[in-house]
Each structure stands twice: as C-alpha cells, then as structure tokens.
mmCIF file of C-alpha atoms and ligand atoms in Angstrom:
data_model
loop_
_atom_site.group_PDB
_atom_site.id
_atom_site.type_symbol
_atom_site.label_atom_id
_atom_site.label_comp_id
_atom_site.label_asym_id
_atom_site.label_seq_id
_atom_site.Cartn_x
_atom_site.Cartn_y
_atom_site.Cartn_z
ATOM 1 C CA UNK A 1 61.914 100.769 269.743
ATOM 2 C CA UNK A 2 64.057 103.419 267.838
ATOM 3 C CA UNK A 3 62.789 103.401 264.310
ATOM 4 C CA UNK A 4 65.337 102.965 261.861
ATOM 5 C CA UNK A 5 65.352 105.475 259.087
ATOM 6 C CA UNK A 6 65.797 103.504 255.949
ATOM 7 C CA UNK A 7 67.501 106.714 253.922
ATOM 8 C CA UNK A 8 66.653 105.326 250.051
ATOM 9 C CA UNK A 9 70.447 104.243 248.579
ATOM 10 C CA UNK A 10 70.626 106.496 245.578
ATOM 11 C CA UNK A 11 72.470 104.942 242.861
ATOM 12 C CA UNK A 12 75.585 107.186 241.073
ATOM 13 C CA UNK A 13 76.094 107.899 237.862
ATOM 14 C CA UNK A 14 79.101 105.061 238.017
ATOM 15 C CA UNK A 15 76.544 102.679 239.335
ATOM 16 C CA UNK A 16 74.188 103.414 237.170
ATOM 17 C CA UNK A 17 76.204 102.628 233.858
ATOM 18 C CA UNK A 18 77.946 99.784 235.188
ATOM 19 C CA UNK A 19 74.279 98.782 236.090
ATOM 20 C CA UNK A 20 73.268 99.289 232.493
ATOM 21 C CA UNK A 21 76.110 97.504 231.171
ATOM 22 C CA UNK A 22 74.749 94.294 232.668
ATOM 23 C CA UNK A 23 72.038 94.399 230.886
ATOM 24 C CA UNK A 24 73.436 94.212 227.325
ATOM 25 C CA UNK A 25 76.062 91.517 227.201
ATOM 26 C CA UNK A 26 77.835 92.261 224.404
ATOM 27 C CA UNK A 27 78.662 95.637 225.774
ATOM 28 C CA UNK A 28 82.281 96.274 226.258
ATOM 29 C CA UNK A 29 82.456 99.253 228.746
ATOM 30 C CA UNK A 30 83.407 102.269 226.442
ATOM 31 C CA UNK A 31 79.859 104.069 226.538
ATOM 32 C CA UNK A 32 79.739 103.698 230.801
ATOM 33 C CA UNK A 33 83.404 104.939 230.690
ATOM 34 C CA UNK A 34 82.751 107.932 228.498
ATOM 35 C CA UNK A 35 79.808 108.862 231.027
ATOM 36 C CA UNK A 36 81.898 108.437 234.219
ATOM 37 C CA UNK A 37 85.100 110.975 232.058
ATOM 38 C CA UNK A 38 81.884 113.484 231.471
ATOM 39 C CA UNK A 39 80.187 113.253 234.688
ATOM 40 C CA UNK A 40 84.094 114.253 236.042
ATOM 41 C CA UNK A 41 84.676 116.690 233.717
ATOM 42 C CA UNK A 42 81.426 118.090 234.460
ATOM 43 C CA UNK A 43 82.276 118.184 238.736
ATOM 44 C CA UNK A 44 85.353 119.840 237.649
ATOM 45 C CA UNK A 45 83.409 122.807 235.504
ATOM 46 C CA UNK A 46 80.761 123.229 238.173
ATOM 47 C CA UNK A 47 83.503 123.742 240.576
ATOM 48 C CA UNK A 48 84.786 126.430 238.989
ATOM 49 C CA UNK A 49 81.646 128.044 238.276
ATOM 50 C CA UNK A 50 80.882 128.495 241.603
ATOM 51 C CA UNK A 51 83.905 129.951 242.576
ATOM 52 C CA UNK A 52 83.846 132.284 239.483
ATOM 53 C CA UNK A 53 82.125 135.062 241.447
ATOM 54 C CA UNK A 54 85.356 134.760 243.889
ATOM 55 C CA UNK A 55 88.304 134.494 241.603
ATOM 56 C CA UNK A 56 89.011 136.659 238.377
ATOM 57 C CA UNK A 57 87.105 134.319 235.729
ATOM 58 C CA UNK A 58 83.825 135.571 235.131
ATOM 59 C CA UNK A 59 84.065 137.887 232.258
ATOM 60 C CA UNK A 60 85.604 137.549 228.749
ATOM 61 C CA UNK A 61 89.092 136.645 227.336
ATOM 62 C CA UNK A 62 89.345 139.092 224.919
ATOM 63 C CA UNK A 63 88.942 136.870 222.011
ATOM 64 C CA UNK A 64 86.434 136.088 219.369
ATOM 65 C CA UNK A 65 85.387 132.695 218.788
ATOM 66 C CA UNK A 66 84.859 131.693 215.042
ATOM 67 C CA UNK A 67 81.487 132.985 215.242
ATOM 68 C CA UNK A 68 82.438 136.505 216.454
ATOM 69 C CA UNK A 69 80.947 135.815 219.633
ATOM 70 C CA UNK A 70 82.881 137.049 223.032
ATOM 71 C CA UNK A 71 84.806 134.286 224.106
ATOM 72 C CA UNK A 72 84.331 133.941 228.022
ATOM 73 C CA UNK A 73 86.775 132.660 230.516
ATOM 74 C CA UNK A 74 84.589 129.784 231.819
ATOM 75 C CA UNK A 75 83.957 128.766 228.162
ATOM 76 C CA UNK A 76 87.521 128.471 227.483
ATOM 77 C CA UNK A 77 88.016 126.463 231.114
ATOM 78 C CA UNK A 78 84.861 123.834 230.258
ATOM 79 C CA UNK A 79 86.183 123.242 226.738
ATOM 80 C CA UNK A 80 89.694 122.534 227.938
ATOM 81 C CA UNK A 81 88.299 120.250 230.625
ATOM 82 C CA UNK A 82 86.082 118.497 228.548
ATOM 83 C CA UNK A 83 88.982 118.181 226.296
ATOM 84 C CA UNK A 84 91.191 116.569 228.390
ATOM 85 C CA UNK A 85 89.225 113.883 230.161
ATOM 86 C CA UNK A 86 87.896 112.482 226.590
ATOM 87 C CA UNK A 87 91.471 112.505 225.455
ATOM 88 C CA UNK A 88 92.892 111.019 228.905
ATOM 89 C CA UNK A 89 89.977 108.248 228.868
ATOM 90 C CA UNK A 90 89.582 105.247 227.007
ATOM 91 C CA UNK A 91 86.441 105.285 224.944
ATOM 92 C CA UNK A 92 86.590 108.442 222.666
ATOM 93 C CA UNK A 93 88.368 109.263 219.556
ATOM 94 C CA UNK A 94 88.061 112.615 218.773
ATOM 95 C CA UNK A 95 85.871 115.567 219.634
ATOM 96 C CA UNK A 96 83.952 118.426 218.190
ATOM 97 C CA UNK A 97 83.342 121.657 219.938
ATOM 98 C CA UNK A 98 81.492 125.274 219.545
ATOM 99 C CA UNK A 99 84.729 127.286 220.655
ATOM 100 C CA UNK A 100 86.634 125.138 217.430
ATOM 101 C CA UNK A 101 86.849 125.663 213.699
ATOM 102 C CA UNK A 102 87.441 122.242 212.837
ATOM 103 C CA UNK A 103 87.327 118.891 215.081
ATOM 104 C CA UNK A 104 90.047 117.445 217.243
ATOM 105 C CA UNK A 105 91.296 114.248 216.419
ATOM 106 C CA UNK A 106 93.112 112.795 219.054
ATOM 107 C CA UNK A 107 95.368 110.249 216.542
ATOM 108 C CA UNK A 108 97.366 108.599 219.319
ATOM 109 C CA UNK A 109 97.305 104.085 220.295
ATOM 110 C CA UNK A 110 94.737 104.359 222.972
ATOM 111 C CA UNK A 111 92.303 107.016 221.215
ATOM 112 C CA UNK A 112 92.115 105.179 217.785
ATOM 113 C CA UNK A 113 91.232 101.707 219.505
ATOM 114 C CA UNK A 114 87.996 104.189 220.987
ATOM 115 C CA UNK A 115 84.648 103.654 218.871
ATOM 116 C CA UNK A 116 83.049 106.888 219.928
ATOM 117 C CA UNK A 117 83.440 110.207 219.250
ATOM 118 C CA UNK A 118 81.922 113.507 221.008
ATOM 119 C CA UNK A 119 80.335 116.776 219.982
ATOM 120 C CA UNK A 120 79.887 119.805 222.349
ATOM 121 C CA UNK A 121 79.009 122.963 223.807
ATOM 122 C CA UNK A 122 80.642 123.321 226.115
ATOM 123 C CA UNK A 123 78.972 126.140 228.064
ATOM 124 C CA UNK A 124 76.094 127.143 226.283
ATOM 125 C CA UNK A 125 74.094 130.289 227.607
ATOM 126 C CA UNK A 126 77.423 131.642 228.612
ATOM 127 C CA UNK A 127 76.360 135.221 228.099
ATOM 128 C CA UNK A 128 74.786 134.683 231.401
ATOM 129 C CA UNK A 129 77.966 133.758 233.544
ATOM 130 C CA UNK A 130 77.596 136.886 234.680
ATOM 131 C CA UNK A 131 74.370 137.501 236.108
ATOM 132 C CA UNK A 132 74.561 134.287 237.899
ATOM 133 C CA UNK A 133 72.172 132.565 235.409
ATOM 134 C CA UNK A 134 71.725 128.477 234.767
ATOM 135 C CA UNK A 135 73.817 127.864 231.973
ATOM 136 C CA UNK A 136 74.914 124.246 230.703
ATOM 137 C CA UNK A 137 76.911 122.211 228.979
ATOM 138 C CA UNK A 138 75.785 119.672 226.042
ATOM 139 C CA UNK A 139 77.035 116.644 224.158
ATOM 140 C CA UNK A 140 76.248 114.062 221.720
ATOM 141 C CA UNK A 141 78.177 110.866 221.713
ATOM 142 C CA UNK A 142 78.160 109.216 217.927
ATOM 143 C CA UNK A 143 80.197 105.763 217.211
ATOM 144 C CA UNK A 144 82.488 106.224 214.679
ATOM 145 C CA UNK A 145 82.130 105.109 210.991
ATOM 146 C CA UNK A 146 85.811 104.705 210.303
ATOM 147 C CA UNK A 147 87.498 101.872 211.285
ATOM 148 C CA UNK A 148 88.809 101.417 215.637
ATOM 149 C CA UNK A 149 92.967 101.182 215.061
ATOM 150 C CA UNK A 150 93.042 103.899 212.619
ATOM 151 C CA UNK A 151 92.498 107.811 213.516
ATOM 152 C CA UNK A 152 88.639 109.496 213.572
ATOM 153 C CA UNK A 153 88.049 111.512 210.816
ATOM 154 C CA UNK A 154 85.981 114.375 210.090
ATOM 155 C CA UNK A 155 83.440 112.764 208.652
ATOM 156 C CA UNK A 156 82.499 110.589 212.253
ATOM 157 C CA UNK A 157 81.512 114.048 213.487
ATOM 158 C CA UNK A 158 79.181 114.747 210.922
ATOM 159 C CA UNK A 159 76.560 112.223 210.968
ATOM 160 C CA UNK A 160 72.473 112.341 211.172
ATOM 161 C CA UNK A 161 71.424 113.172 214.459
ATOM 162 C CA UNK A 162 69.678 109.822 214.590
ATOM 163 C CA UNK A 163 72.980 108.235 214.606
ATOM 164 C CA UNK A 164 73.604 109.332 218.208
ATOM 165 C CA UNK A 165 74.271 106.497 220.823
ATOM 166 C CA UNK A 166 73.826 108.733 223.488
ATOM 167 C CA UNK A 167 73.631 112.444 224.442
ATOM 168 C CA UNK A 168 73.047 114.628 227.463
ATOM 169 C CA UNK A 169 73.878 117.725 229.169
ATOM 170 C CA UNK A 170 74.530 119.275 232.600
ATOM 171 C CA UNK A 171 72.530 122.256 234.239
ATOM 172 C CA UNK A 172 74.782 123.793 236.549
ATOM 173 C CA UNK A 173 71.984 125.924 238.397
ATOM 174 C CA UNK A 174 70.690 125.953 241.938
ATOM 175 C CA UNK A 175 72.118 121.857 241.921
ATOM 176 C CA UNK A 176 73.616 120.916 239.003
ATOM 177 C CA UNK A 177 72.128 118.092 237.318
ATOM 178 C CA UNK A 178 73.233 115.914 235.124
ATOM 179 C CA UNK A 179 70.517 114.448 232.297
ATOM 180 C CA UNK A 180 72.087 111.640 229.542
ATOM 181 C CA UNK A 181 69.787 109.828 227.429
ATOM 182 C CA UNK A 182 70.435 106.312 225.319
ATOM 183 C CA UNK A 183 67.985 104.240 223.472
ATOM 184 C CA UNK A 184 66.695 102.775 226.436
ATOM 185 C CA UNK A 185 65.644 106.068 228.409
ATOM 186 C CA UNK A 186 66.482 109.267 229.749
ATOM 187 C CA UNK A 187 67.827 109.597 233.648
ATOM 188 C CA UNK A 188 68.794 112.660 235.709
ATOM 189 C CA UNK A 189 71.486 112.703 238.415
ATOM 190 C CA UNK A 190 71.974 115.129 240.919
ATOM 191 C CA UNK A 191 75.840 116.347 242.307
ATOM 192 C CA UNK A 192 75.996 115.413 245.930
ATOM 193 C CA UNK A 193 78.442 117.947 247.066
ATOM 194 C CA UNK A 194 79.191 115.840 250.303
ATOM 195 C CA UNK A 195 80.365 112.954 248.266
ATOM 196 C CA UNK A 196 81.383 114.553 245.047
ATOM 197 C CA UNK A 197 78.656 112.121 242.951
ATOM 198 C CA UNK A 198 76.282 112.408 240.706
ATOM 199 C CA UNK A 199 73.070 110.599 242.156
ATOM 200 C CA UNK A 200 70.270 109.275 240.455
ATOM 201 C CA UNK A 201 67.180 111.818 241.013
ATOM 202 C CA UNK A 202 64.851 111.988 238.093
ATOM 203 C CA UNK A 203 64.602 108.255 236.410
ATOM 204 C CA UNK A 204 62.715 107.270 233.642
ATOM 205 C CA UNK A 205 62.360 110.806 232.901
ATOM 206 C CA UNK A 206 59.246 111.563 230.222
ATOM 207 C CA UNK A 207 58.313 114.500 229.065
ATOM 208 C CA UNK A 208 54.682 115.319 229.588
ATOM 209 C CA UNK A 209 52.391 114.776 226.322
ATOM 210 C CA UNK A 210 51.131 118.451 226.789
ATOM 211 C CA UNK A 211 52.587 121.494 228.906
ATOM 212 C CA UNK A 212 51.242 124.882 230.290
ATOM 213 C CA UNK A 213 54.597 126.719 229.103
ATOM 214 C CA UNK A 214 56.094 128.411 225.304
ATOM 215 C CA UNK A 215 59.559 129.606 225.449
ATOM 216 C CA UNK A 216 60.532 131.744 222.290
ATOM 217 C CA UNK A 217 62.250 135.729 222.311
ATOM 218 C CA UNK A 218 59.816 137.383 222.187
ATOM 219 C CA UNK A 219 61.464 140.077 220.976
ATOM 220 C CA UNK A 220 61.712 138.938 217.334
ATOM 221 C CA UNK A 221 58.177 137.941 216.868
ATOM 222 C CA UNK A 222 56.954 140.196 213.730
ATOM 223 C CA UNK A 223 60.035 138.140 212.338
ATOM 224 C CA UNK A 224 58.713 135.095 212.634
ATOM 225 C CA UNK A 225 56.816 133.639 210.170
ATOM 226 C CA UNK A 226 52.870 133.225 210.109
ATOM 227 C CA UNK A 227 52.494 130.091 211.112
ATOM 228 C CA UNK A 228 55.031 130.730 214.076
ATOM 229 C CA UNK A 229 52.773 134.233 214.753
ATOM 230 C CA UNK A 230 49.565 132.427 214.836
ATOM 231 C CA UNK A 231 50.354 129.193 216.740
ATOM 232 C CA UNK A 232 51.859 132.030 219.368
ATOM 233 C CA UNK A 233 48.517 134.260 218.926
ATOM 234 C CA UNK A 234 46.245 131.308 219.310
ATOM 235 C CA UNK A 235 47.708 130.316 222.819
ATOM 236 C CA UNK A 236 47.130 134.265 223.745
ATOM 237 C CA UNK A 237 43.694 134.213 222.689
ATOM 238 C CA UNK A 238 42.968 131.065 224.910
ATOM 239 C CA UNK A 239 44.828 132.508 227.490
ATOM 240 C CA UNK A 240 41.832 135.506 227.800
ATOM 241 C CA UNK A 241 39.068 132.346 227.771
ATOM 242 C CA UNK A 242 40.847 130.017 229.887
ATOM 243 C CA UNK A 243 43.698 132.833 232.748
ATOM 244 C CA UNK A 244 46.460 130.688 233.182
ATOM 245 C CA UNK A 245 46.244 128.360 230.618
ATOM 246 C CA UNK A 246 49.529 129.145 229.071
ATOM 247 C CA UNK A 247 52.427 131.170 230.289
ATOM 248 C CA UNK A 248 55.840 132.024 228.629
ATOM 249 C CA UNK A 249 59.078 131.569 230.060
ATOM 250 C CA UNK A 250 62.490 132.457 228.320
ATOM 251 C CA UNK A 251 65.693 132.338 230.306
ATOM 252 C CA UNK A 252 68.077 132.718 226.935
ATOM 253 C CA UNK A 253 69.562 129.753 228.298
ATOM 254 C CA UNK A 254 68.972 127.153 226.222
ATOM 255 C CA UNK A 255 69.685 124.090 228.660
ATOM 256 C CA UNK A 256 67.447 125.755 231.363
ATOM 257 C CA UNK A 257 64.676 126.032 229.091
ATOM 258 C CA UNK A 258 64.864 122.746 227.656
ATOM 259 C CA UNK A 259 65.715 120.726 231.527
ATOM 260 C CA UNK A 260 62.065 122.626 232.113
ATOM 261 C CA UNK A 261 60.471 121.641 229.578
ATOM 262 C CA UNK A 262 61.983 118.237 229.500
ATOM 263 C CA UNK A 263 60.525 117.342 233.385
ATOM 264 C CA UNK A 264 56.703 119.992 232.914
ATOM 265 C CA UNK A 265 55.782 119.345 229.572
ATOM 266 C CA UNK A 266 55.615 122.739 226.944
ATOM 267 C CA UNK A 267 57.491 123.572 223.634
ATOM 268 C CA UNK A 268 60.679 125.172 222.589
ATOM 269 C CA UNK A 269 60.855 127.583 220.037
ATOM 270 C CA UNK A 270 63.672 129.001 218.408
ATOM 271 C CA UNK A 271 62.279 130.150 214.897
ATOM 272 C CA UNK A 272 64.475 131.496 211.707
ATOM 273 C CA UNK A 273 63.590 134.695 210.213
ATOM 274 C CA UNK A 274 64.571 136.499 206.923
ATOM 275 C CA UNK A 275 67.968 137.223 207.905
ATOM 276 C CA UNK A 276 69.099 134.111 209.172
ATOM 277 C CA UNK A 277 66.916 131.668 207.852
ATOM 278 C CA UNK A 278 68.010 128.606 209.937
ATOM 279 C CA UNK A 279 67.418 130.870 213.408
ATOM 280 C CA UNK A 280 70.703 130.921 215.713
ATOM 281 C CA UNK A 281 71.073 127.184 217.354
ATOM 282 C CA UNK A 282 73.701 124.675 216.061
ATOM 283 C CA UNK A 283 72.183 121.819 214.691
ATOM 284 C CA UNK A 284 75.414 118.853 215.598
ATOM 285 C CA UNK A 285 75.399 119.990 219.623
ATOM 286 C CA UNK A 286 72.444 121.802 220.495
ATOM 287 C CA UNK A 287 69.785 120.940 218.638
ATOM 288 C CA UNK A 288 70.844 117.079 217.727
ATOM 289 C CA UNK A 289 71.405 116.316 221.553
ATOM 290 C CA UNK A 290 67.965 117.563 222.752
ATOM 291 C CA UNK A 291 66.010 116.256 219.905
ATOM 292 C CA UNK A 292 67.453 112.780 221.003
ATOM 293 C CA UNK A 293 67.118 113.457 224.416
ATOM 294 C CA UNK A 294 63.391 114.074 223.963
ATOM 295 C CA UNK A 295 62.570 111.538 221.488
ATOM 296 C CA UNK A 296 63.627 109.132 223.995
ATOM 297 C CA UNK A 297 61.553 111.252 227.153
ATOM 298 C CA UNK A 298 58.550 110.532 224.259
ATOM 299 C CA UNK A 299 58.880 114.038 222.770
ATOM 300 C CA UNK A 300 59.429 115.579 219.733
ATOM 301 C CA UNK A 301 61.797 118.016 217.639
ATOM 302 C CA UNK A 302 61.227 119.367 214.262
ATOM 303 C CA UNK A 303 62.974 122.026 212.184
ATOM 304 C CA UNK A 304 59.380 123.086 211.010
ATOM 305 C CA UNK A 305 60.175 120.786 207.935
ATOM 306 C CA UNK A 306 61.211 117.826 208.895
ATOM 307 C CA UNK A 307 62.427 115.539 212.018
ATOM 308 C CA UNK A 308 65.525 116.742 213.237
ATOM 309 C CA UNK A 309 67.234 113.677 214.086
ATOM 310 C CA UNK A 310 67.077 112.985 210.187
ATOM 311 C CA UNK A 311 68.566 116.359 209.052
ATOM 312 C CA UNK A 312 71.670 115.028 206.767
ATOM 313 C CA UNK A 313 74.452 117.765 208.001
ATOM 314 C CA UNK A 314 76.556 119.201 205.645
ATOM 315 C CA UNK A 315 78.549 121.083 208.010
ATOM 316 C CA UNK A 316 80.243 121.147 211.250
ATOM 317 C CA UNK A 317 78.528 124.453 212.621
ATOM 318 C CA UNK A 318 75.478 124.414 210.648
ATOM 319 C CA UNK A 319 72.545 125.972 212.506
ATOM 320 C CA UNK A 320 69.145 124.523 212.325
ATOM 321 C CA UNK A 321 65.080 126.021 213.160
ATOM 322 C CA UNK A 322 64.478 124.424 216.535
ATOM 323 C CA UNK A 323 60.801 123.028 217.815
ATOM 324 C CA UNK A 324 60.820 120.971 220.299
ATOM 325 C CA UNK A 325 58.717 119.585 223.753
ATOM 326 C CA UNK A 326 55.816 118.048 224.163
ATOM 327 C CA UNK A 327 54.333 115.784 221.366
ATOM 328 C CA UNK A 328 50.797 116.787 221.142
ATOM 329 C CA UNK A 329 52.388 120.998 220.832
ATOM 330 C CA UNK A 330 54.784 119.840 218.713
ATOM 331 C CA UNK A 331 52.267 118.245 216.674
ATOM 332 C CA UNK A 332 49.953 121.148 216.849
ATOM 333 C CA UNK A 333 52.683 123.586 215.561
ATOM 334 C CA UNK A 334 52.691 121.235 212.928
ATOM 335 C CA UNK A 335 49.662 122.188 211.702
ATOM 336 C CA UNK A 336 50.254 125.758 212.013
ATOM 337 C CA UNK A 337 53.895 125.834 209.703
ATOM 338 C CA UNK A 338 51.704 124.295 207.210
ATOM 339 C CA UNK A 339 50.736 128.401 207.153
ATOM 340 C CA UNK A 340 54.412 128.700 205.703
ATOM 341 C CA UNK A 341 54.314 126.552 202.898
ATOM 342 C CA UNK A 342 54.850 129.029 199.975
ATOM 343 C CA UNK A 343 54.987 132.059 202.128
ATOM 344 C CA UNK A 344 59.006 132.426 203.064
HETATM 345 P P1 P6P B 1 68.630 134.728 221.918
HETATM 346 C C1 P6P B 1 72.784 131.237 224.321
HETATM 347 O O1 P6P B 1 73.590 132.191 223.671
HETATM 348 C C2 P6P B 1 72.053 130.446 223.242
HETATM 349 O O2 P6P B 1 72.954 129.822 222.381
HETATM 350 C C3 P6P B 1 71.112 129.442 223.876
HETATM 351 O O3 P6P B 1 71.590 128.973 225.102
HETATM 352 C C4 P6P B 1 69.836 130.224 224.035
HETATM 353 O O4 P6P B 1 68.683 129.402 223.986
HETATM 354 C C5 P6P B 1 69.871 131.163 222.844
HETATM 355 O O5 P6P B 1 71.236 131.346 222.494
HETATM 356 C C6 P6P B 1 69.266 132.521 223.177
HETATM 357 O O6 P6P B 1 69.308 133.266 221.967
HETATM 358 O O7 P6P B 1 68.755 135.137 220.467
HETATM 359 O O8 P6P B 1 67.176 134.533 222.317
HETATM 360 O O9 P6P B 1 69.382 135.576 222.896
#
C-alpha cells in the first residue's frame, strides 16, 4: 500500500484575500486587489535584487534624495515599481513615498473612483544592498477622506496612524516574506520561486508577550536619555545573574529587526537624542506601519510619550522616537521614560 503523501495545500496571497473578502460582505474587492498589485510589485523588486550582484545596479545613482541621503539604484527601481502597479491597479488613489518631496496623486477616471491611498518605503535599510544584507520594503494603506470621483489630496496621506486599514512589508532575505496586517490579524507569506506565489507560512502571527532580544545602536548610547540608559543597564545587570537572559541584536535594517522581533518576542529601540530629538525613523511609513502591524500581533509601539498610532502628523516626512515589541518590555520601558520626565 503506497502511502500517499498528503503535501498541506498552502493558500496564496490571492487566495488568501479573496478568502478574506468572503468574510465581510459588504466588501467590494479594492483592499484584496491592492494586496495582489503589492505582492506583484514586490516579486518584481525581489527579482531584481537578486540579480543585483550580477548586473550593474547595486551601488548608488549619484543623486541625493530630499534627505541628503545617497540615492541607490535598487531604491530608485522599487519606488518606480511600486509606483506603477498602484497606478495601473484599481484600488489606489495616490501614493506617498521616502525617495519623494511631496505625494503623487494619480488624478486620472480609474484612480479617483479608488478609496485607498498608500505610503512607502520603498527599500528601507538600503545602505545594506551592498553587503548582501535583508533589507525591506514597507507600506501603510489609509482610505481616503476626500470624496471617490474626485482626485486624493494631500491631506489623505497625512492621517493618524490609527487610521490605517492595513499595512505590511516584505523582507527580501534568505526567502522573502511577505507580512500584511488588517484589523483582523497579521499573516506571513512566503515567495515560492517554483510558482512565482506568495504562500501562506506564518498565520495568525503574535508577537510573544516577552522576548530574550533588545535591538538599539549601540553606538549612540551616552546619547540616549536616562531612562533609555537604565532600562538598557538593567537588562545588563540581569544578564551577569541570569547568562543568557538577554542578548542584543542590531542588523541596521529596520524590517529585519522588526520581522524578528515580530515572530520571537523582544523590543525595538530607536531613541532621539539632543541633536535630533525625534531619533531618525519616519513616523507615516516606518514607524506607523509596524506599530499597526504589532498592535494587531498583540504588541505595542510608543514614542516614549504616547501611542504611536495616535500621533496627529503634521508632516509628510516627520520622524518619530520608536519603541516597539513585546507588550510586557514595552510596558516596562514605560516605567523607565518616566526617568525623562523633566530631564530632556
Ligand atoms: P542607524 C536604514 O537606513 C534605517 O532607516 C532603518 O532601516 C534602520 O533601522 C535604521 O535606519 C538604522 O539607523 O542610525 O542605526 O544606522
């Protein structure tokens, strides 16, 4: 009797959201739509990321993006192709980007009948193209405020990060994975290579209560404030009573270290210091995406003052302190930035 080998039918990312979209009636299809134009602009990216090595574009453009930062071939490809598939689909309106000054309003029949617009990084950690390190990209998806017929405007882009319908991002690493969060959960899909899909690996993800890992730079610590110094001392002190009871991993990559702490548990910390107050991230598509993403894995994300998700932005690019992972560290911090009150 040959036994059969039942191989367990892993759903794709299509399947998935047409899956999803039976279980809320009165959805019309945009927000499954908008994930299958991502999830393709996202095989497209990872396609030419692995063939950077091969072809002349790793390395930079030449240009400076608004921030003075080295523009790098591969960011200018994954904004393009993000780009393009939103504006070719049927469900977005507009985007906003990290390589643009202002947002992109698409203005044309199809686009102004969409009710959601997008915010992105495209490639985030893209300093590490180079050395062959995980980098990402990231995205919020917001419904618009102003009315479907008429154009987006700038003001859809710029909205709590509560507001979010949905928001994700893709880890192109050893497999790229793509991780997109709504209301109703988080779920991770893996690329197949052999049938060009993304297929659902990690569902129902939730992030651990408590985690053995910290990720900060270490190399800015003495400007960090107290609170952050203690809360960072404290774990090295119980590291000499308890070995192994903490351990810190940085990759500079921000969607590495958050996908890790997402699925192990541990906390995020990217701290402000005197010179730049609000620390380096950008609140609308960095920080906003993850701080949904975990709230829905059961996690947390503060900006040291106050929930993230209810920051009120007052600017596209705004940056924003960034604490985020596991609830009980989170909430532990907590009690250590009460150190800072009065001391800035
Ligand atoms: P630092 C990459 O440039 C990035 O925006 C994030 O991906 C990463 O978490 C952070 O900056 C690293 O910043 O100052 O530690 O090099």
């Amino acid at each position: 009797m040959t036994t059969v080998i039942e191989r367990k039918k892993l759903l794709t990312l299509d399947e998935f959201t047409i899956q999803q979209l039976r279980l809320f009636p009165n959805a019309t299809g945009q927000l499954s739509s908008l994930m299958r134009d991502i999830g393709l602009a996202a095989k497209r990216i990872n396609a030419e990321i692995n063939k950077a090595g091969l072809l002349d574009i790793f390395g930079v453009t030449g240009d400076l993006n608004k921030h003075g930062e080295e523009v790098k071939k591969l960011d200018v490809f994954a904004n393009n192709e993000l780009t393009n598939v939103l504006k070719n689909g049927v469900s977005c309106a507009g985007v906003g980007s990290e390589e643009w000054e202002g947002t992109l309003i698409f203005d044309d029949a199809k686009s102004n009948q969409s009710k959601y617009v997008v915010l992105f990084d495209p490639l985030d950690g893209s300093s590490n193209i180079d050395n062959n390190i995980c980098i990402g990209s990231i995205f919020g998806i917001y419904r618009r405020n102003s009315p479907v017929g008429s154009p987006c405007t700038t003001a859809d882009f710029v909205q709590p990060g509560d507001r979010q319908i949905a928001a994700g991002y893709v880890i192109y690493g050893p497999s790229t994975v793509l991780v997109y969060a709504t209301r109703h959960g988080v779920n991770g899909f893996t690329l197949d290579p052999a049938i060009g899909e993304f297929c659902l690996s990690h569902p129902d993800i939730i992030c651990p209560a408590n985690g053995s890992t910290y990720s900060i730079n270490h190399s800015n610590f003495f400007q960090y404030s107290v609170g952050v110094r203690k809360y960072i001392n404290d774990m090295q002190r119980w590291n000499e009573q308890v070995p192994d009871a903490f351990s810190q991993r940085y990759v500079g990559s921000m969607v590495a270290d958050m996908h890790r702490t997402l699925l192990q548990g541990g906390i995020f910390l990217y701290p402000g210091n005197a010179d730049k107050p609000q620390g380096k991230l950008r609140l609308m598509y960095e920080c906003n995406p993850f701080a949904f993403i975990f709230e829905a894995a059961k996690g947390e994300a503060t900006n040291g003052k106050q929930r993230i998700l209810d920051i009120v932005p007052k600017e596209l690019h705004q940056r924003s302190q960034f604490y985020c992972g596991s609830s009980n560290m989170i909430n532990r911090l907590k009690q250590y930035l009460k150190w800072d009150i009065g001391n800035r």
